[in-house]
Amino acid sequence: MLQDIERYLACPLCAQDLTRHDRSLRCPSGHSFDLAKQGYVSLLAGDAHTGTGDTAGMVAARSDFLAAGHYRPIADALAEAAVAAAAATAGDRAGGPAAESGGLVADLGAGTGHYLAHVLDALPDRVGAALDISKYALRRAAKAHPRIGAVVCDAWRPLPLRDASAELMLNVFAPRNGPEIRRALRPGGTLLLVSPTARHLRELVDALGLLSVDEEKQRRIDEKLGPYLTPADRREVEFTLRLGPQDVRTVVGMGPSAWHTDPERLEASLAALPDPVEVTASVTVAAYRR
Ligand SMILES: [Zn+2]
C-alpha cells in the first residue's frame, strides 16, 4: 500500500517531505500530486513525459513471462542477497541503536514489481517502493504485494525519496543514477544490481542479430558507481531457458535490443528457430554498500 511508504517520499520539485491530504500528497510549498485510483502516485516533475516508458502490451507480455517462472533463479538469487544484506546491516548496528523494523526497500525500474515482491517475501518486516516511469507497469506493481507502494518517477531526475531513506535498493536490468542512489541510501545501506553478462541470451544474439552485451559492461558499471558506492559482493547466476516463439519475442522486447530490431526480420529469424529453443540466461548479482 502507498500508505506504507509515504513517510519516505520527497517532493520531486523541491525535495521537501510529502504528506497525505485526502487523495493527494503535498509538500509544505504547496506542490500537490493526486493519487491514481489504480493505487499508485505519479511524482514526475512537471515537464517530464512517460513516453519513454513501456506500453501496456509490452508490460502484459513481460508480466506473463515472469509469472511463468523463466527468471525464477534470478529472483531467488536476488532474495538471498537481500537477506544477506539485511543481516549485514543489522550486524553493523549491533551495540548501537536497535535496527529499525519496517525499513525501506526501493526498487529503481521496478516494472511490474515481480522482483520486489519476491524480496519482500524474504524480508517480512520491510516495506517496498516500486519506482518506474511506466504507469502501466506500476498498476501491476501496486497489486504485486501488500507491502508495495508504487511511484511513477524518472530515474534520471532526482528520485522522489528522502535523504538516507532506503536501507536496500534494487536495480534489475534498469537505468541507475549513482549520485541519487547514494543520496537515498542510508549509510551502511546496500544496492543490489542485476545486470546481464556477455553470455546472456547469446544463442538469440547470434540467431536474431540482436545487440550483444559487451565484455566490459561490469567494469564500466563499477567505474560509474565507484565514486558513490563500494563494491561488496557478487555472484554469477547462469541457467538454461526453454522458450517458445512468444517467449522469445517477449525476452527480445525486455532487452536493449527491443528498439533496434526490425520486426519483419525478427519474425523471419524466429521461424527458423527450433520450438522450444534452448537459450542461456546469465547475469551478475552485485552488492554495493554505501
Ligand atoms: Zn515541493
Coordinates of C-alpha atoms and ligand atoms in Angstrom, one line a residue:
M1 CA 0.0 0.0 0.0
L2 CA 1.1 3.5 -0.7
Q3 CA 0.5 4.5 2.9
D4 CA 3.3 2.1 3.9
I5 CA 5.9 4.2 2.1
E6 CA 4.6 7.8 2.3
R7 CA 7.0 8.7 5.1
Y8 CA 9.9 8.0 2.8
L9 CA 8.8 10.2 -0.1
A10 CA 10.0 13.6 -1.1
C11 CA 8.6 16.3 -3.5
P12 CA 10.2 15.9 -7.0
L13 CA 10.2 19.7 -7.5
C14 CA 11.6 21.0 -4.2
A15 CA 12.8 17.9 -2.2
Q16 CA 10.7 18.7 0.9
D17 CA 8.8 15.9 2.7
L18 CA 5.5 14.9 1.2
T19 CA 2.4 14.2 3.5
R20 CA -1.0 12.9 2.7
H21 CA -4.1 15.2 2.4
D22 CA -7.1 13.1 1.4
R23 CA -6.4 11.8 -2.1
S24 CA -3.1 13.7 -2.7
L25 CA 0.4 14.0 -1.4
R26 CA 1.6 17.6 -0.7
C27 CA 4.8 19.3 0.3
P28 CA 5.0 22.5 2.5
S29 CA 5.5 24.6 -0.6
G30 CA 2.1 23.6 -2.0
H31 CA 3.2 21.1 -4.7
S32 CA 0.4 18.6 -4.9
F33 CA 0.3 15.1 -6.5
D34 CA -3.0 13.2 -6.9
L35 CA -3.2 9.5 -6.1
A36 CA -4.4 7.4 -9.1
K37 CA -7.3 5.2 -8.4
Q38 CA -5.2 2.2 -9.5
G39 CA -3.2 2.6 -6.3
Y40 CA 0.0 4.4 -7.5
V41 CA 1.1 8.1 -7.4
S42 CA 2.9 10.0 -10.1
L43 CA 5.8 12.1 -8.7
L44 CA 7.1 13.2 -12.1
A45 CA 8.4 16.7 -12.4
G46 CA 6.0 18.9 -14.5
D47 CA 7.9 18.8 -17.7
A48 CA 8.7 15.0 -17.7
H49 CA 6.9 12.6 -20.0
T50 CA 6.2 8.9 -19.7
G51 CA 6.6 8.5 -23.4
T52 CA 9.9 6.5 -22.9
G53 CA 8.1 4.0 -20.7
D54 CA 6.8 0.6 -21.6
T55 CA 3.4 0.3 -23.4
A56 CA 0.5 -1.7 -21.9
G57 CA 1.2 -4.5 -24.4
M58 CA 4.9 -4.8 -23.5
V59 CA 4.1 -4.8 -19.8
A60 CA 1.5 -7.5 -20.2
A61 CA 3.9 -9.7 -22.1
R62 CA 6.7 -9.2 -19.6
S63 CA 4.4 -9.9 -16.7
D64 CA 3.3 -13.2 -18.3
F65 CA 6.9 -14.2 -19.0
L66 CA 8.0 -13.5 -15.4
A67 CA 4.9 -15.2 -13.9
A68 CA 5.7 -18.3 -15.9
G69 CA 8.9 -18.5 -13.8
H70 CA 11.5 -18.3 -16.6
Y71 CA 13.6 -15.9 -14.5
R72 CA 12.9 -17.5 -11.1
P73 CA 16.6 -18.3 -10.5
I74 CA 17.4 -14.6 -10.8
A75 CA 14.6 -13.6 -8.3
D76 CA 15.8 -16.3 -5.9
A77 CA 19.4 -15.1 -6.1
L78 CA 18.2 -11.5 -5.5
A79 CA 16.2 -12.5 -2.5
E80 CA 19.1 -14.4 -1.0
A81 CA 21.4 -11.4 -1.5
A82 CA 18.7 -9.2 0.1
V83 CA 18.6 -11.3 3.2
A84 CA 22.4 -11.3 3.5
A85 CA 22.4 -7.5 3.1
A86 CA 19.8 -7.1 5.8
A87 CA 21.8 -9.3 8.1
A88 CA 24.9 -7.3 7.4
T89 CA 23.1 -4.0 8.2
A90 CA 21.7 -5.4 11.4
G91 CA 25.3 -6.6 12.4
D92 CA 26.6 -3.1 11.8
R93 CA 24.1 -1.7 14.2
A94 CA 24.7 -4.3 17.0
G95 CA 25.6 -2.4 20.1
G96 CA 24.3 0.8 18.6
P97 CA 20.7 1.9 18.2
A98 CA 18.4 -1.1 17.6
A99 CA 17.8 -1.9 13.9
E100 CA 14.5 -0.3 12.9
S101 CA 11.9 -2.7 11.6
G102 CA 9.8 -1.6 8.6
G103 CA 12.9 -0.3 6.7
L104 CA 12.5 0.7 3.1
V105 CA 13.5 -1.4 0.1
A106 CA 13.4 0.8 -3.1
D107 CA 13.4 -0.9 -6.5
L108 CA 14.6 1.5 -9.3
G109 CA 13.0 0.5 -12.5
A110 CA 10.7 -2.0 -10.7
G111 CA 8.5 -2.7 -13.7
T112 CA 5.6 -4.9 -12.6
G113 CA 7.1 -5.4 -9.1
H114 CA 8.0 -9.0 -9.7
Y115 CA 11.4 -8.9 -8.1
L116 CA 10.5 -6.5 -5.3
A117 CA 7.6 -8.8 -4.3
H118 CA 10.0 -11.7 -4.2
V119 CA 12.4 -9.8 -2.0
L120 CA 9.7 -8.6 0.4
D121 CA 8.5 -12.2 0.8
A122 CA 12.0 -12.9 2.1
L123 CA 12.1 -9.8 4.3
P124 CA 8.8 -9.9 6.2
D125 CA 9.3 -6.6 8.2
R126 CA 10.2 -4.4 5.3
V127 CA 8.1 -2.2 3.0
G128 CA 8.8 -1.7 -0.7
A129 CA 8.8 1.3 -3.0
A130 CA 8.3 0.3 -6.7
L131 CA 9.7 3.2 -8.8
D132 CA 9.3 3.2 -12.6
I133 CA 8.5 5.6 -15.4
S134 CA 5.7 3.3 -16.8
K135 CA 2.3 3.7 -15.2
Y136 CA 1.1 0.5 -16.9
A137 CA 3.8 -1.4 -15.1
L138 CA 3.1 0.3 -11.8
R139 CA -0.7 -0.5 -12.0
R140 CA 0.5 -4.1 -11.7
A141 CA 3.3 -3.3 -9.2
A142 CA 0.7 -1.7 -6.8
K143 CA -1.1 -5.1 -6.6
A144 CA 2.0 -7.3 -6.7
H145 CA 2.5 -7.4 -2.9
P146 CA 0.6 -6.0 0.1
R147 CA 3.7 -4.1 1.3
I148 CA 4.5 -2.4 -2.1
G149 CA 3.8 1.3 -2.7
A150 CA 4.1 2.3 -6.4
V151 CA 5.5 5.6 -7.6
V152 CA 5.9 6.9 -11.2
C153 CA 9.2 8.8 -11.5
D154 CA 12.1 9.4 -13.8
A155 CA 15.3 7.5 -12.9
W156 CA 17.4 10.3 -14.5
R157 CA 15.9 13.0 -12.3
P158 CA 16.3 13.5 -8.5
L159 CA 14.5 10.4 -7.0
P160 CA 11.3 11.3 -5.0
L161 CA 12.9 9.7 -1.9
R162 CA 14.1 11.5 1.2
D163 CA 17.8 11.6 2.0
A164 CA 19.1 8.3 3.6
S165 CA 15.6 6.8 3.5
A166 CA 16.3 3.4 1.9
E167 CA 18.0 0.5 3.7
L168 CA 18.2 -1.5 0.5
M169 CA 17.9 -0.6 -3.2
L170 CA 17.3 -2.9 -6.1
N171 CA 18.1 -2.3 -9.7
V172 CA 17.4 -5.2 -12.2
F173 CA 18.2 -4.6 -15.9
A174 CA 17.3 -0.9 -15.3
P175 CA 18.9 2.6 -15.5
R176 CA 21.0 3.6 -12.5
N177 CA 21.8 7.0 -11.2
G178 CA 24.8 6.8 -8.9
P179 CA 24.6 10.2 -7.1
E180 CA 20.9 9.7 -6.4
I181 CA 21.3 6.1 -5.2
R182 CA 23.9 7.3 -2.8
R183 CA 21.8 10.2 -1.5
A184 CA 18.7 8.0 -1.0
L185 CA 20.6 5.1 0.7
R186 CA 21.2 5.1 4.4
P187 CA 24.9 5.0 5.5
G188 CA 25.7 1.2 5.6
G189 CA 22.8 0.5 3.2
T190 CA 23.2 -1.8 0.1
L191 CA 22.4 -1.5 -3.6
L192 CA 21.8 -4.9 -5.3
L193 CA 22.3 -4.6 -9.0
V194 CA 21.4 -7.3 -11.6
S195 CA 23.0 -6.9 -15.0
P196 CA 23.5 -9.3 -17.9
T197 CA 26.8 -10.9 -18.6
A198 CA 28.2 -11.2 -22.1
R199 CA 26.8 -14.7 -22.3
H200 CA 23.2 -13.6 -21.6
L201 CA 20.8 -14.8 -24.4
R202 CA 23.9 -15.5 -26.6
E203 CA 22.0 -18.0 -28.8
L204 CA 19.4 -15.4 -29.7
V205 CA 22.0 -12.7 -30.2
D206 CA 23.6 -14.8 -32.9
A207 CA 20.4 -16.1 -34.5
L208 CA 18.3 -12.9 -34.4
G209 CA 21.1 -10.4 -34.9
L210 CA 20.5 -8.6 -31.5
L211 CA 22.7 -6.2 -29.7
S212 CA 25.2 -8.1 -27.6
V213 CA 26.3 -7.2 -24.1
D214 CA 29.9 -6.2 -24.2
E215 CA 32.5 -8.0 -22.1
E216 CA 33.4 -4.7 -20.3
K217 CA 29.9 -4.0 -19.0
Q218 CA 30.6 -5.0 -15.4
R219 CA 33.8 -2.9 -15.3
R220 CA 32.0 0.1 -16.7
I221 CA 29.2 -0.2 -14.1
D222 CA 31.9 -0.4 -11.3
E223 CA 33.6 2.7 -12.7
K224 CA 30.4 4.7 -12.8
L225 CA 29.3 3.7 -9.3
G226 CA 32.8 3.9 -7.9
P227 CA 32.6 7.5 -6.7
Y228 CA 29.4 6.8 -4.8
L229 CA 29.4 3.2 -3.6
T230 CA 31.8 0.4 -2.6
P231 CA 31.6 -3.0 -4.4
A232 CA 30.9 -5.6 -1.6
D233 CA 30.0 -8.9 -3.1
R234 CA 28.9 -10.5 -6.4
R235 CA 27.9 -13.8 -7.9
E236 CA 27.0 -15.0 -11.3
V237 CA 23.7 -16.8 -12.0
E238 CA 23.6 -18.9 -15.2
F239 CA 20.8 -21.3 -16.3
T240 CA 19.1 -22.6 -19.4
L241 CA 15.8 -21.2 -20.6
R242 CA 13.4 -23.2 -22.8
L243 CA 11.4 -20.8 -24.9
G244 CA 8.6 -21.0 -27.4
P245 CA 8.3 -18.3 -30.1
Q246 CA 6.1 -16.0 -28.0
D247 CA 8.6 -16.2 -25.1
V248 CA 11.4 -15.3 -27.5
R249 CA 9.5 -12.2 -28.7
T250 CA 9.0 -11.2 -25.1
V251 CA 12.6 -11.7 -24.0
V252 CA 13.8 -9.7 -27.0
G253 CA 11.4 -6.9 -26.1
M254 CA 12.8 -6.9 -22.5
G255 CA 16.3 -6.2 -23.5
P256 CA 18.1 -3.3 -25.1
S257 CA 17.6 -4.8 -28.5
A258 CA 13.9 -4.0 -28.4
W259 CA 14.3 -0.7 -30.1
H260 CA 16.8 -1.8 -32.7
T261 CA 15.1 -4.9 -34.1
D262 CA 13.3 -4.8 -37.4
P263 CA 10.0 -6.7 -36.8
E264 CA 9.9 -8.4 -40.2
R265 CA 13.4 -9.6 -39.9
L266 CA 12.8 -10.7 -36.4
E267 CA 9.8 -12.8 -37.4
A268 CA 11.7 -14.4 -40.3
S269 CA 14.6 -15.3 -38.0
L270 CA 12.1 -16.6 -35.3
A271 CA 10.5 -19.0 -37.8
A272 CA 13.9 -20.6 -38.3
L273 CA 14.5 -21.4 -34.6
P274 CA 13.6 -24.7 -33.0
D275 CA 10.5 -24.7 -30.8
P276 CA 11.3 -24.7 -28.0
V277 CA 14.7 -23.1 -28.3
E278 CA 17.3 -23.5 -25.5
V279 CA 18.8 -20.2 -24.5
T280 CA 21.4 -19.3 -21.9
A281 CA 20.4 -16.8 -19.2
S282 CA 23.4 -15.3 -17.5
V283 CA 23.5 -12.4 -15.1
T284 CA 25.6 -10.9 -12.3
V285 CA 24.0 -10.1 -8.9
A286 CA 26.3 -7.5 -7.4
A287 CA 26.1 -5.8 -4.0
Y288 CA 27.5 -2.3 -3.4
R289 CA 27.5 -0.6 0.0
R290 CA 27.2 3.0 1.0
Ligands
ZN1 ZN 7.5 20.7 -3.3

